[in-house]
mmCIF file of C-alpha atoms in Angstrom:
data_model
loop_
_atom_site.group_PDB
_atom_site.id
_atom_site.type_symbol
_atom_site.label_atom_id
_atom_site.label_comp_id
_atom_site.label_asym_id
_atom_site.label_seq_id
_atom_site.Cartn_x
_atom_site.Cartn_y
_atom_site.Cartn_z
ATOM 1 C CA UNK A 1 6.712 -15.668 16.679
ATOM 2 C CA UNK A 2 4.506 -15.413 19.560
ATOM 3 C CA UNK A 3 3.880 -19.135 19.747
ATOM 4 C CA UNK A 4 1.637 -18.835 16.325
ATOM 5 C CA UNK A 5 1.932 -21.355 13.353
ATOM 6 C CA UNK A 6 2.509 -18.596 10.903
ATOM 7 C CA UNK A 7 4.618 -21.211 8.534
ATOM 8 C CA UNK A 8 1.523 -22.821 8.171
ATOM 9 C CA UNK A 9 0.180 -20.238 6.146
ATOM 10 C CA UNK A 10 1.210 -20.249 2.876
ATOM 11 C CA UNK A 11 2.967 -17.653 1.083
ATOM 12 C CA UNK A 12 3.986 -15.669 4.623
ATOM 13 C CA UNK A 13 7.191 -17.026 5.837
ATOM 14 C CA UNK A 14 9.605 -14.487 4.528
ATOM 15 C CA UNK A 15 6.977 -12.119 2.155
ATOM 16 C CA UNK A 16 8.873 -13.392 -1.157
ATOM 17 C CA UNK A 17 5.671 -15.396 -2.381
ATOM 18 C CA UNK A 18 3.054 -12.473 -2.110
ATOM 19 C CA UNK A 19 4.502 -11.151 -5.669
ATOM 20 C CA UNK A 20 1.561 -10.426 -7.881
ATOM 21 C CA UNK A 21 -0.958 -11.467 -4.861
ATOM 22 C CA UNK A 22 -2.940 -8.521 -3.818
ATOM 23 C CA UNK A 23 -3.799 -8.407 0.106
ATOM 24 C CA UNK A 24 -7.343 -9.105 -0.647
ATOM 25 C CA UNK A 25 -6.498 -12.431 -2.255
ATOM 26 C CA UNK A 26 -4.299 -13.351 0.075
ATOM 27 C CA UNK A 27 -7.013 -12.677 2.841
ATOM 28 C CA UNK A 28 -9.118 -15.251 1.278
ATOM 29 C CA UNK A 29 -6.336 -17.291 1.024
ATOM 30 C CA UNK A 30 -4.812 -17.373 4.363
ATOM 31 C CA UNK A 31 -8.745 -17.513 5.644
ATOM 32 C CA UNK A 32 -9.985 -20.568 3.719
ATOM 33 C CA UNK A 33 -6.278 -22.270 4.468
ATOM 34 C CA UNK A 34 -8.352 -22.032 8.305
ATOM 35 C CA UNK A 35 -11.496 -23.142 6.747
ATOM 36 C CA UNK A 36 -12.815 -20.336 8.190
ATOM 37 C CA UNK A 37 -15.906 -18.814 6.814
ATOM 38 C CA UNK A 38 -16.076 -14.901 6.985
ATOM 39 C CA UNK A 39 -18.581 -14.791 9.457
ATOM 40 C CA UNK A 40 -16.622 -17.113 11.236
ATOM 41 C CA UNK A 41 -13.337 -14.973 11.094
ATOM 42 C CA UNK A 42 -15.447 -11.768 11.871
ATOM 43 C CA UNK A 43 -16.250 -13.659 15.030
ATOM 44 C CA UNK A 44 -13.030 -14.548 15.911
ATOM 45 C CA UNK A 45 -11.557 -11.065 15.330
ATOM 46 C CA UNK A 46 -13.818 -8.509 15.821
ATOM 47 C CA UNK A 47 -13.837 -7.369 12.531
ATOM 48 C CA UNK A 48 -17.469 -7.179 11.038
ATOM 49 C CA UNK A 49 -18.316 -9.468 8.551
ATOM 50 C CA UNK A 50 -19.138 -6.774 6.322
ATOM 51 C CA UNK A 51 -15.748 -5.331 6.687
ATOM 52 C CA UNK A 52 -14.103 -8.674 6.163
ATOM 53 C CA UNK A 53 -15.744 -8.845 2.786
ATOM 54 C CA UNK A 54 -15.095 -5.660 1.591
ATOM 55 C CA UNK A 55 -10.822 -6.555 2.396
ATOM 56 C CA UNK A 56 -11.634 -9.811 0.412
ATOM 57 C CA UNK A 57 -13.461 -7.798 -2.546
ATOM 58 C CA UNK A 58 -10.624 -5.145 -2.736
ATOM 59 C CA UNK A 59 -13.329 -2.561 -1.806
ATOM 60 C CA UNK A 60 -11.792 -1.377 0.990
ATOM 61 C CA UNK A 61 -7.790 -1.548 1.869
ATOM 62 C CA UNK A 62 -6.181 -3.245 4.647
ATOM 63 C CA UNK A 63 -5.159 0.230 5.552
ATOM 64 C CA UNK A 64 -5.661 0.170 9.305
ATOM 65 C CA UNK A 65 -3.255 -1.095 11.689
ATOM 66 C CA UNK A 66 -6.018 -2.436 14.238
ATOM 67 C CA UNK A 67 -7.977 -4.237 11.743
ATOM 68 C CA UNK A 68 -5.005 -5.612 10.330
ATOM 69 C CA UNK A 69 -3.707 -7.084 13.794
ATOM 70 C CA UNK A 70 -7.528 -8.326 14.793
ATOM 71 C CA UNK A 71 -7.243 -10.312 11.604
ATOM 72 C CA UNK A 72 -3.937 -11.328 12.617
ATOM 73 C CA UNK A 73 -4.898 -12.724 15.996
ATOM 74 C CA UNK A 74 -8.826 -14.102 14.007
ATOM 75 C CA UNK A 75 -6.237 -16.022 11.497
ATOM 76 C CA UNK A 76 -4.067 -17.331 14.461
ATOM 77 C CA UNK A 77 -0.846 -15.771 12.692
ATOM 78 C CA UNK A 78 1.989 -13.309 13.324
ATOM 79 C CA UNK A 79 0.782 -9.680 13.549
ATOM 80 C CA UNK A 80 3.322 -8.491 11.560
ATOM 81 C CA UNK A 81 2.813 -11.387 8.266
ATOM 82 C CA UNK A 82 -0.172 -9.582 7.841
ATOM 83 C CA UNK A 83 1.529 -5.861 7.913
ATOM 84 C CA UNK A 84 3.459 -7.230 5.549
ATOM 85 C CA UNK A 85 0.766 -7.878 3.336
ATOM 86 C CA UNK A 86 -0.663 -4.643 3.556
ATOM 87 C CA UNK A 87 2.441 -2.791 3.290
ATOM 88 C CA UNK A 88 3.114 -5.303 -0.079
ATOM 89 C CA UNK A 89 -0.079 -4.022 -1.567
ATOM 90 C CA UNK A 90 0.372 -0.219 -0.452
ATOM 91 C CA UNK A 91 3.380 -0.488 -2.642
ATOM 92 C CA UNK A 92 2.081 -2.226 -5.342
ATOM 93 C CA UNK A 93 -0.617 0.122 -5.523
ATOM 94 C CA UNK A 94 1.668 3.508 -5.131
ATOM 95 C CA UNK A 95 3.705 1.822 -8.020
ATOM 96 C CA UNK A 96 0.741 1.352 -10.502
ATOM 97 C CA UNK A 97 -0.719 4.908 -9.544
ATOM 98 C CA UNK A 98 2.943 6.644 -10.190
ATOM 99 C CA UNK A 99 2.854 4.699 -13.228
ATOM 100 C CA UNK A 100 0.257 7.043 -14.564
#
């Protein structure tokens, strides 16, 4: 896994736990599990704090492959635990709207 601790933060190892966790929950998850603070994780990925909040809020969608490997690399995890969690929520999402 690149030589990244990805176990270490919960709920990625094989997806299963993310049921029921939108990917802005579990970005404020996985980034206080770093006790990082946004502004720190902005720093550390390039992502602007703004931006960062907005994922966190649910106002904007981890939609974006770049932003969702900056965070990957900011959170010191496997790029593709955190394409997982977008693609989770994309679903989740697509199901509720179809649901209409």
């Amino acid at each position: 896994m690149n030589g990244r601790d990805s176990d270490k933060v919960p709920l990625l190892h094989d997806g299963s736990a993310l049921d029921g966790m939108t990917a802005a929950e579990w970005l404020r998850r996985a980034r206080k599990y770093r006790r990082l603070t946004q502004v720190q994780l902005a720093e550390r990925s390039g992502v602007s704090k703004n931006h960062v909040s907005q994922l966190e809020l649910g106002q904007r969608a981890l939609s974006k492959v770049d932003t969702a490997v900056r965070l990957a690399d900011g959170l010191n995890i496997a790029r593709e635990h955190v394409w997982l969690v977008a693609l989770r929520d994309f679903e989740r999402k697509e199901r509720a709207r179809l649901k209409k």
